[in-house]
XYZ file of C-alpha atoms in Angstrom:
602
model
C 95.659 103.023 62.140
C 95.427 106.862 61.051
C 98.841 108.338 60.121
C 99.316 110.513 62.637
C 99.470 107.419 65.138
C 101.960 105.686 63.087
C 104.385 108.616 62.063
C 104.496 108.663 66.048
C 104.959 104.943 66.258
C 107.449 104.471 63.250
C 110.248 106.492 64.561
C 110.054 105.239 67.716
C 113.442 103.302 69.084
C 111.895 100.486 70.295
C 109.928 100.161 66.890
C 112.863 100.942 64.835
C 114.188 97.734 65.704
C 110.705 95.597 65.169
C 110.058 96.685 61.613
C 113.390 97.789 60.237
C 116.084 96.174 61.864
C 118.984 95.947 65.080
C 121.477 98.254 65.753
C 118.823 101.026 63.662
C 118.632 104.997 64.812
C 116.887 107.177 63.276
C 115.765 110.464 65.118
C 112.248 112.200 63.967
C 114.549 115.655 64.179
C 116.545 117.464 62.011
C 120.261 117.692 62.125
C 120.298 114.265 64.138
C 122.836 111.452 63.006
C 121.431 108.095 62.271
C 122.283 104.751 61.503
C 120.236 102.820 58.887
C 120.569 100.645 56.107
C 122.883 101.371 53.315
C 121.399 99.770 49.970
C 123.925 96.986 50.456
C 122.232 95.413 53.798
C 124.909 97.082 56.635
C 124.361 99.923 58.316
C 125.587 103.346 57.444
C 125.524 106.554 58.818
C 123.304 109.409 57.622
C 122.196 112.273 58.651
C 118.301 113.727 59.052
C 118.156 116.729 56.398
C 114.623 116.663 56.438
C 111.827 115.738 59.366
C 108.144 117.646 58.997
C 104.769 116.990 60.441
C 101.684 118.646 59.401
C 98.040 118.061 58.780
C 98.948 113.952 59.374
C 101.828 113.705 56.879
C 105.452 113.220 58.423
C 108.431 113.305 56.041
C 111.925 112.226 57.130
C 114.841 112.423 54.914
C 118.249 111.383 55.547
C 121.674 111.728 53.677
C 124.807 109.568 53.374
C 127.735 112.218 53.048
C 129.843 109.005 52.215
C 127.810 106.841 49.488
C 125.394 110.206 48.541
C 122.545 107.715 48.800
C 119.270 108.979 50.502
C 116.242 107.626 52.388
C 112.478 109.251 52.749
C 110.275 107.830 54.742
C 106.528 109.500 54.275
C 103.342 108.269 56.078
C 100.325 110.375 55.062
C 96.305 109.274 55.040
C 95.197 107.122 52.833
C 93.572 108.317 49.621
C 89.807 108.147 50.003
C 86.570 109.307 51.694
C 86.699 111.121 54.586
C 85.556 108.430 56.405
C 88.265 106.318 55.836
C 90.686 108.211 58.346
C 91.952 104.962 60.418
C 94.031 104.750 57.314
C 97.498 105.448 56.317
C 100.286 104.699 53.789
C 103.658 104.348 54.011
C 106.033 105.061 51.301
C 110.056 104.586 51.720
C 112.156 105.894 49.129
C 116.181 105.342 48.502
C 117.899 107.561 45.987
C 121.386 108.093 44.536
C 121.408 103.900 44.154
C 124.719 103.477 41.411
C 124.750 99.647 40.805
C 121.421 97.920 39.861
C 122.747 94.955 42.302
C 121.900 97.614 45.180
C 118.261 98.577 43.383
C 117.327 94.809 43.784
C 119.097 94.597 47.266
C 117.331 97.758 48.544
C 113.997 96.735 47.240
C 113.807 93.526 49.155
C 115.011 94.638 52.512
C 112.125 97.253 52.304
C 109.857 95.194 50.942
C 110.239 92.779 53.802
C 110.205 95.838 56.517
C 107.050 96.939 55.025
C 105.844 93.396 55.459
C 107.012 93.244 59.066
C 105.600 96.722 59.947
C 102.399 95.592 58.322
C 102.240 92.253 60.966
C 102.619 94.870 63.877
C 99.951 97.175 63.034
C 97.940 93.812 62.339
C 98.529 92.782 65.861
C 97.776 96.088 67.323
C 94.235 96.081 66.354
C 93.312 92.799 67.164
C 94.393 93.371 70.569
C 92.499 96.588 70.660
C 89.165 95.296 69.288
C 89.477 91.760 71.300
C 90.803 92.626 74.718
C 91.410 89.835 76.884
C 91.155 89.540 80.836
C 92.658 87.111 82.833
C 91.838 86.092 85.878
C 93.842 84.208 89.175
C 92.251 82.297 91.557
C 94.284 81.438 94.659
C 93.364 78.847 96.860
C 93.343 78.972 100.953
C 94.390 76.218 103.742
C 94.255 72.413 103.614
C 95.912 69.528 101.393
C 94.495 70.639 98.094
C 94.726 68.906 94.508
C 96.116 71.125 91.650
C 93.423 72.493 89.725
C 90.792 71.598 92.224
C 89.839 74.819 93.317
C 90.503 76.578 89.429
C 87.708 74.007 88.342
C 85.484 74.308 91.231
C 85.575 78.377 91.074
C 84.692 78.369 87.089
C 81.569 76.448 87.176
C 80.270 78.857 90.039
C 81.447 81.526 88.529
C 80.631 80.623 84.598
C 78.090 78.271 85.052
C 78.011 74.603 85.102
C 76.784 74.165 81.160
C 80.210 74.460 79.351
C 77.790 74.221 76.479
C 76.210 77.461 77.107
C 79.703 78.988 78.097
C 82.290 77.529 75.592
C 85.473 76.713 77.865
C 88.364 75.130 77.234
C 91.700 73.252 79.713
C 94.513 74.447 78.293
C 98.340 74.521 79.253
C 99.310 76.862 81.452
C 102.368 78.241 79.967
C 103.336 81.694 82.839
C 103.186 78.855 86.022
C 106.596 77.043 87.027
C 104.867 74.174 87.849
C 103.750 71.269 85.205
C 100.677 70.560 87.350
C 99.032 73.658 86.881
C 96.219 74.427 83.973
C 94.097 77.903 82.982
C 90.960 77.447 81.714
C 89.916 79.984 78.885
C 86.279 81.600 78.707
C 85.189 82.582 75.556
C 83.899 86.042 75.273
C 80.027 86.176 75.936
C 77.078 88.717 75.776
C 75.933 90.414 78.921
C 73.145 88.470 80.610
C 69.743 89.613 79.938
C 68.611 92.501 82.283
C 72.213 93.518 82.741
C 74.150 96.231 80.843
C 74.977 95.357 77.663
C 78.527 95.341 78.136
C 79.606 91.875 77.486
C 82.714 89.519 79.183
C 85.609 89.492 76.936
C 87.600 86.557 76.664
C 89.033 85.485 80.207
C 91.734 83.096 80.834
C 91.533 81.669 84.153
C 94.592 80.334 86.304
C 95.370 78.691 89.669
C 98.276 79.704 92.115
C 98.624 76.803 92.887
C 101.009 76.744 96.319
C 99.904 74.039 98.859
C 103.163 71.556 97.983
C 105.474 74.619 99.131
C 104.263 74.026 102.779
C 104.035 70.169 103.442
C 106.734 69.731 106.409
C 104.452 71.820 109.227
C 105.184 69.742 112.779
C 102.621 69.682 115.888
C 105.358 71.513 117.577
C 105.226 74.813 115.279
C 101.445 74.676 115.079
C 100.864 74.459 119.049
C 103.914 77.299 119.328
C 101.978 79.590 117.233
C 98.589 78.505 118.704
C 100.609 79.504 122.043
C 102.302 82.679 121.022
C 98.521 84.215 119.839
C 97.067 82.782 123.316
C 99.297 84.578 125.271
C 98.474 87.843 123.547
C 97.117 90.501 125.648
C 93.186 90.611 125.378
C 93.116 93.786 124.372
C 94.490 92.878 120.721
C 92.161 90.010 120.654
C 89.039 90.681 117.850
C 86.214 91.267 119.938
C 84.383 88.133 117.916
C 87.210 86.373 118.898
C 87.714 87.087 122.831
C 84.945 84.328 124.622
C 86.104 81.306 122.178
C 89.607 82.870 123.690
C 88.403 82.720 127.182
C 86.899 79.280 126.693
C 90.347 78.172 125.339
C 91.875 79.485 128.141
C 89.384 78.276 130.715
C 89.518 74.874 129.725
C 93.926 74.725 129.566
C 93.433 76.373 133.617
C 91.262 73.345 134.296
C 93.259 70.520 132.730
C 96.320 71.930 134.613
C 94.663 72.560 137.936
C 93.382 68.898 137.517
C 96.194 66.919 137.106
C 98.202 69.455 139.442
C 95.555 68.712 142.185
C 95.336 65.252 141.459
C 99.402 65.103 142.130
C 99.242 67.155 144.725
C 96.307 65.163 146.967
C 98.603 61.643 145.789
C 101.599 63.210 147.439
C 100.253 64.977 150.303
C 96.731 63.999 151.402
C 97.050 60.252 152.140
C 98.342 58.994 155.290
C 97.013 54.808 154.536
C 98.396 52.334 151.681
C 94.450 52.598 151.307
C 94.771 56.504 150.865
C 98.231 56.062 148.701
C 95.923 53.593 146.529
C 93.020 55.918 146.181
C 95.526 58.961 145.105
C 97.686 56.452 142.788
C 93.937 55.682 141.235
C 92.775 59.356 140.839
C 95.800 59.790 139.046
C 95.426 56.626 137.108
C 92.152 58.109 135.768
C 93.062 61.168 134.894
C 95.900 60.108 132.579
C 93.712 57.665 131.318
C 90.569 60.221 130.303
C 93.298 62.380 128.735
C 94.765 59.334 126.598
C 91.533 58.542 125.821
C 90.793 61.989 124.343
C 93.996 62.284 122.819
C 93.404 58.970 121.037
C 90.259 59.776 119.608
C 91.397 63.010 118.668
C 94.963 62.031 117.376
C 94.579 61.401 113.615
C 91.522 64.369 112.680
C 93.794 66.205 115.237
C 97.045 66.197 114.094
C 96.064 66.328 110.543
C 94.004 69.659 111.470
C 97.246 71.277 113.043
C 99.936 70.359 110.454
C 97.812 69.807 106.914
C 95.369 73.035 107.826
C 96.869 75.211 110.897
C 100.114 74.429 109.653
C 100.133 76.699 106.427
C 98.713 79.263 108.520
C 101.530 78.907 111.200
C 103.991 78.557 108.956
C 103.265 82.022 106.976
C 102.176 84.120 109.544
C 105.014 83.685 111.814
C 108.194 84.862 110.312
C 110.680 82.602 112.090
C 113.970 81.514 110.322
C 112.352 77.954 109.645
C 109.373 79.703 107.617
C 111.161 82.558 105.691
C 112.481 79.898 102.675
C 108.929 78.458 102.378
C 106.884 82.028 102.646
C 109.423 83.584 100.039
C 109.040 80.372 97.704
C 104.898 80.952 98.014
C 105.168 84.571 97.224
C 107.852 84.045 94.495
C 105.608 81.715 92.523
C 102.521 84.601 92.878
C 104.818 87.617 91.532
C 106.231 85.593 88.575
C 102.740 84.777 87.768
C 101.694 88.081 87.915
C 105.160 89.356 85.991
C 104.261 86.953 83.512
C 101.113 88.064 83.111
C 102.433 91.790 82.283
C 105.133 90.441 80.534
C 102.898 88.672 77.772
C 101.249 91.517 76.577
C 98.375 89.152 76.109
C 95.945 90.948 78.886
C 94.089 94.404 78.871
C 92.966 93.399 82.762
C 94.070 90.902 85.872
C 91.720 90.483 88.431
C 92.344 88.443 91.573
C 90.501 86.267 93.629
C 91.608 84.852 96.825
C 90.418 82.683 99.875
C 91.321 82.010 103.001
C 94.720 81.906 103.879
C 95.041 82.354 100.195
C 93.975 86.320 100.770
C 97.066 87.014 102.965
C 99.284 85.432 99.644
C 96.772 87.144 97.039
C 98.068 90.684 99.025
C 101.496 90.292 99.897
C 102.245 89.062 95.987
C 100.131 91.969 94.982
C 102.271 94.387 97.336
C 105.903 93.006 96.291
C 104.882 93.033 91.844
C 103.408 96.871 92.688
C 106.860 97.721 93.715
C 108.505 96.081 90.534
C 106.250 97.686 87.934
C 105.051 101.185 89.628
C 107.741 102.963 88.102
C 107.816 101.189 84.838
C 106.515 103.747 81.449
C 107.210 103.444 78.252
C 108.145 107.219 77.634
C 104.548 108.282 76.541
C 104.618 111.120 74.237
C 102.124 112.832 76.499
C 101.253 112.074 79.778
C 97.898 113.126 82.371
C 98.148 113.217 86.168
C 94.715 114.264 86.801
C 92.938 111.077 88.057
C 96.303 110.670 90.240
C 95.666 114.235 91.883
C 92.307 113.386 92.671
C 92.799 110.224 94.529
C 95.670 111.994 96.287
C 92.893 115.073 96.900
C 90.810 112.502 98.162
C 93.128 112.052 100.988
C 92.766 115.326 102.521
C 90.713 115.492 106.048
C 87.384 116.745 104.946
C 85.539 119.037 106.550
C 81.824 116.872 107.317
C 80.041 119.877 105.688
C 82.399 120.309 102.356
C 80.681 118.940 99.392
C 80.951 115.040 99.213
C 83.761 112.949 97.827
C 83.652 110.696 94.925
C 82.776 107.044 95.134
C 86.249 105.334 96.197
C 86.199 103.064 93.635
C 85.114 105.185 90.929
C 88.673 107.075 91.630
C 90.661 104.226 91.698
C 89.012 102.758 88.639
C 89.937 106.558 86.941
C 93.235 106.246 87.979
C 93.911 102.754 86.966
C 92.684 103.826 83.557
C 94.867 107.313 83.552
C 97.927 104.688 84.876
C 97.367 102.524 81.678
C 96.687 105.395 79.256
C 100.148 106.830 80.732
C 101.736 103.646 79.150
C 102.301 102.293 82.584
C 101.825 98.087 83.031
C 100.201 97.736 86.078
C 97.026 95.109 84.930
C 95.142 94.453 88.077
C 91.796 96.390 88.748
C 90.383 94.281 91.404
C 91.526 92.093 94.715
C 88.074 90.174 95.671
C 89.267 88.247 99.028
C 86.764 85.813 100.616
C 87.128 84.656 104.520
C 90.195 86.423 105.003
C 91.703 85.622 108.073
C 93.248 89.516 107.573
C 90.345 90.477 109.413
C 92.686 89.703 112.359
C 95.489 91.313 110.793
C 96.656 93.010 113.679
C 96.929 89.667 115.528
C 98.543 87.769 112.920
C 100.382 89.868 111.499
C 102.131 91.687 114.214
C 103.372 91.349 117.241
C 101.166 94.314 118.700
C 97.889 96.477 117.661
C 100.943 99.541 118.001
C 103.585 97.324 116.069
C 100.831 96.636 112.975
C 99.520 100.307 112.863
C 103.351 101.400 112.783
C 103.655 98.978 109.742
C 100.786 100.486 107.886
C 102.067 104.030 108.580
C 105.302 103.113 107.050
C 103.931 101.621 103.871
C 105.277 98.358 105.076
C 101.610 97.505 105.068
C 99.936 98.931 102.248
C 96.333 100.049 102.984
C 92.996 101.111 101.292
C 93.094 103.871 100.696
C 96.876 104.802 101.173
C 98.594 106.278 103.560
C 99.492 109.841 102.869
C 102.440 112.376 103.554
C 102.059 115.734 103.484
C 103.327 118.522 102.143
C 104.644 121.809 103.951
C 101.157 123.296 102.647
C 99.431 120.564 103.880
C 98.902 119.020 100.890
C 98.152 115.191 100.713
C 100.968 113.012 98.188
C 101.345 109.296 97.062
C 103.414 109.955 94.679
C 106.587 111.550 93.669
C 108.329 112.840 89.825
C 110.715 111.110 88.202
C 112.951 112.521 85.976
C 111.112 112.647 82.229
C 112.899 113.114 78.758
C 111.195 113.371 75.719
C 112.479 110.716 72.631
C 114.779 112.986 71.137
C 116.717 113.555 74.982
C 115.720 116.822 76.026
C 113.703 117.208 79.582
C 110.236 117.869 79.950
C 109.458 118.089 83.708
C 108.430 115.404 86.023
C 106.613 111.601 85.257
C 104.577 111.308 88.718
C 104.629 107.994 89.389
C 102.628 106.500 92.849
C 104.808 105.287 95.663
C 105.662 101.758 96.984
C 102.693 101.866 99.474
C 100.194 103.259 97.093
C 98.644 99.691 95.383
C 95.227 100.486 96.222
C 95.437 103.898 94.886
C 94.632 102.651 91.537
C 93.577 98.730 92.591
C 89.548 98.337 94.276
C 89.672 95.755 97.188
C 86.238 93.668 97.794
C 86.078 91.554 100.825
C 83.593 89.216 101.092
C 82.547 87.031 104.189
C 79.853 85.483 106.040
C 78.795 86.862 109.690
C 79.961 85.061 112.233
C 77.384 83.921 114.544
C 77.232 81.245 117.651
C 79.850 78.749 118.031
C 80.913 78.304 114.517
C 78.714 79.623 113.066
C 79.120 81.824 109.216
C 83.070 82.106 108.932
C 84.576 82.623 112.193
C 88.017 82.692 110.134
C 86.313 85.738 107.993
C 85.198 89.237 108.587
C 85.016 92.553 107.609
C 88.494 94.016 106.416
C 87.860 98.139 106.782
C 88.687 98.577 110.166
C 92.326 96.974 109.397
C 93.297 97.879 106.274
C 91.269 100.985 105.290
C 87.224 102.643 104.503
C 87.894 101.912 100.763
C 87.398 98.366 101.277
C 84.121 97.523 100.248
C 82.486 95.132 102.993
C 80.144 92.705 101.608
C 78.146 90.271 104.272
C 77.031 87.711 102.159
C 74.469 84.396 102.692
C 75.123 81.261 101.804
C 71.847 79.097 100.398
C 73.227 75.904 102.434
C 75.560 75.743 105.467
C 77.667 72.957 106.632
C 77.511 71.311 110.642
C 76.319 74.536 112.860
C 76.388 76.618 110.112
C 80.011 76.392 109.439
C 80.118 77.974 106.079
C 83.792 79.307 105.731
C 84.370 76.475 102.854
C 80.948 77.697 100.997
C 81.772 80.975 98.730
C 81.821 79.923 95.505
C 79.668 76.223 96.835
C 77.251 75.361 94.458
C 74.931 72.770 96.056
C 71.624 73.889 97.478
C 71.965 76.569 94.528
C 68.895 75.111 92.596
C 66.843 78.071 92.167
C 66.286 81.320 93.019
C 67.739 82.793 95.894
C 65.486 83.606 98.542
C 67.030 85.905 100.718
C 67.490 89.598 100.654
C 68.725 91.098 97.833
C 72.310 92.067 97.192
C 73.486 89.316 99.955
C 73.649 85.611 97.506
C 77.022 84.946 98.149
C 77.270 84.046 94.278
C 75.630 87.145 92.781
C 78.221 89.023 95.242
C 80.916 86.690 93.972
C 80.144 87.623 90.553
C 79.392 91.231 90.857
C 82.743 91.906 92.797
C 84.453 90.137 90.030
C 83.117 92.431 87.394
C 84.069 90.495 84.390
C 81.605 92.052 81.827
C 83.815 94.371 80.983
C 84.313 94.551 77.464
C 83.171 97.712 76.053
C 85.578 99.864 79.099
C 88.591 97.886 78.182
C 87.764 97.661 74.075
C 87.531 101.696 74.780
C 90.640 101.932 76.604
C 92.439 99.701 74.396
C 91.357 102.044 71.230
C 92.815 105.498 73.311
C 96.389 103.889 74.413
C 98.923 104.811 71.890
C 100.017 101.887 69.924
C 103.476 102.026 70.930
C 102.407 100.770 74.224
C 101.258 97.247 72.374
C 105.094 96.220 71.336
């Protein structure tokens, strides 16, 4: 580490107390009281007498008026060839020492500081030349095993030859449940014919939250079922309106049925012959529809309550489902906290199914809020990347000179955000057959009720949604109050608001086009027209459907996968997969890693 990076890191309060000791204050500025350690081992105060910087050197001096004793403190560049500029030495000095019991005393405590600051800097640049990625896969509906999914999604993913990819099952030590596992890739060389990037080491983990919703009854699944039925057709998805009408058709029938058989029992027969024949029309009818409901009982009910259920119970925000929703999004954001909280990851990246898309978002909009405003009082900060995204906002006029890619703004914003000493980790959301294509259905109780949401931030969306200034002047972000280390202010630290996730996190949405019956994914679909033009749509193909062409169980599926793929280009729904994941990413985060200040590593 070159000296000018460590004088800035030394003095630092929260490294004051890493390498020298609690309770320590010492203030790079002259004039400034501090507290540090008398030659005895307690602390004393002193004051700074002395505090310089130039060409890489800083000195800091300070006196005890009490004891006369001194302390210097001088990092400089290390003697040696120019080339030799990443590094530094530190040299403490203590002066005025009376009894030779304090020499020896002295001596060791700094001895053992200098040790201690040595195992930071250590740790620093291993983390900054072997950045690590980690990666959460969360699973959608249905009774599913812990660790099912995690292992089926890393062989499709990785490959199936853990010799070729060296993989290991380890404990995993962020989840609140004892069931749970990650599985860590080691770090690998690009594929030949792609860039030469390389995957850094990626630890993979499950959210694992199917045993927080195992109580679902008939009688909340057919409510819901009800509840979206009786919605007007208007907010019906137009893919969804003649299965709709079928539904619909069919209840009208089964009620007119049994109504008209009633009615010609009560009223049409004059004869005991009549009487009988009404009595046996009846007879039937109840009998074809125990018949049916007997066949269909066990697959049935298990559909509603082990599939439907978690569904029902998540979408509908009812008293009965608020404790079990809040426990499933819980487990995500401690996952995620964890995550930030380890310091172990340069990267998160999340990928989500199903059901397990709606989760994947909400746990991703409720952490956002937690760590937006979070810095670690950078030394210098850079809004530019911020401004752009936010310029990016701004009705365009079709003939004005064209926008930057989307994603190449929020990737250049996420990077500014990090380099800014802010935590937020995750880069990517890659959802697969989300059922928030129907957002507005599911979600609200009204195509005016869910646009109010998103308008509000309730709902973030991709890209955000903007106010604007009296100058017309798109903002997602406001300034908080910013002091420099030594307490004096220095303007504003923008900082992006509650509903501005996707300002800095890219959103992939892949899904199979629905087609006939049930056909591709009819629970899938594209996610723009909901939540926002940023997404990036991807219709993908699966090599091998299942019964006619069902495929909303196939995205990471690896059977019928022997081979090349045959299709078109750009639509294997496993290239996608692994494209949208884009975990060859070593060489962007090893670079970003190098040009974050090391004070953001402690």
């Amino acid at each position: 580490m070159d000296s000018a990076e460590l004088g800035a890191l030394l003095f630092r309060p929260e490294m004051l107390g890493k390498w020298i000791g609690a309770g320590v204050i010492l203030p790079f500025r002259k004039g400034a009281l501090a507290t540090v350690p008398a030659p005895g081992g307690s602390l004393a105060q002193h004051m700074v007498t002395h505090a310089t910087v130039g060409e890489g050197v800083f000195t800091l001096t300070a006196e005890c008026e009490t004891s006369g004793t001194s302390l210097t403190i001088r990092v400089r560049p290390a003697p040696g060839p120019a080339t030799d500029d990443g590094r530094s030495v530190v040299r403490v000095t203590v002066g005025n020492i009376l009894e030779s019991m304090g020499v020896r005393t002295s001596l060791a405590f700094w001895q053992a500081a200098l040790n201690r600051l040595s195992v930071i800097v250590q740790a620093i640049r291993r983390r900054r030349n072997s950045p690590k990625q980690a990666l959460i896969v969360v699973h959608g509906i249905g009774e599913q095993q812990p660790g099912q999914t995690l292992m089926e999604f890393v062989q499709a993913v990785f490959g199936t030859d853990s010799s070729q990819t060296l993989r290991w099952v380890k404990p995993d030590n962020l989840s609140d449940s004892f069931e749970t596992r990650k599985v860590t890739i080691k770090a690998a060389a690009s594929p030949p014919g792609a860039p030469g990037e390389g995957r850094p080491t990626t630890d993979v983990y499950e959210l694992y939250w199917a045993h927080l919703v195992r109580d679902s009854t008939t009688g909340q699944v057919m409510g819901w079922m009800k509840n979206l039925l009786l919605r007007k057709s208007s907010d019906m998805p137009a893919s969804l309106r003649p299965h709709v009408r079928i539904v619909r058709i069919l209840l009208v029938v089964v009620l007119l049925a049994f109504v008209g058989a009633t009615g010609y029992a009560a009223f049409k027969p004059a004869s005991s012959g009549g009487m009988l024949a009404g009595g046996g029309l009846i007879a039937v009818v109840i009998a074809l529809l125990g018949l049916v409901w007997k066949l269909l009982k066990q697959r049935g009910t298990k559909l509603l309550t082990g599939h439907l259920g978690d569904a029902a119970r998540y979408f509908e925000p009812k008293p009965d489902n608020i404790a079990r929703r809040q426990e499933i999004r819980e487990a995500g954001v401690r996952l995620l906290e964890g995550m930030h909280e380890s310091g172990e990851y340069q990267r998160i990246v999340v990928a989500a199914h199903s059901l397990g898309s709606a989760i994947a978002y909400d746990m991703l909009t409720f952490a956002w809020n937690r760590l937006r405003q979070q810095h670690a009082n950078p030394d210098h900060a850079s809004f530019g990347a911020l401004g752009a995204v936010e310029s990016a906002l701004m009705p365009r006029d079709p003939e004005a000179a064209e926008t930057p890619a989307a994603r190449d703004l929020q990737y250049a914003a996420w990077q500014e955000h990090r380099l800014n000493s802010q935590p937020w980790l995750v880069t990517d959301l890659v959802t697969m057959g989300s059922p928030l294509t129907h957002a507005h259905l599911l979600m609200a109780g009204s195509n005016e009720a869910f646009s109010s949401m998103k308008k509000n931030r309730i709902l973030p969306s991709c890209p955000p949604q903007a106010e604007f200034t009296a100058i017309g002047q798109p903002r997602i972000s406001y300034a908080l109050s910013d002091r420099s280390m030594d307490g004096s202010f220095r303007g504003g630290f923008l900082v992006p608001n509650h509903g501005a996730l996707f300002a800095l996190t890219r959103w992939t949405n892949l899904y199979f086009p629905f087609h006939g019956i049930i056909g591709g994914d009819p629970v899938g679909g594209p996610l723009k027209g909901n939540f926002g033009d940023w997404i990036s749509d991807r219709p993908v193909r699966t090599r091998k459907a299942g019964f006619m062409g069902f495929a909303h169980t196939r995205y990471w599926a690896l059977d019928g996968g022997d081979g090349a793929y045959v299709g078109q280009p750009g639509e294997d729904h496993l290239d996608c997969l692994r494209e949208a994941l884009d975990l060859y990413s070593a060489n962007r985060l090893r670079d970003l890693a190098a040009a974050r200040p090391a004070y953001t590593y402690l």
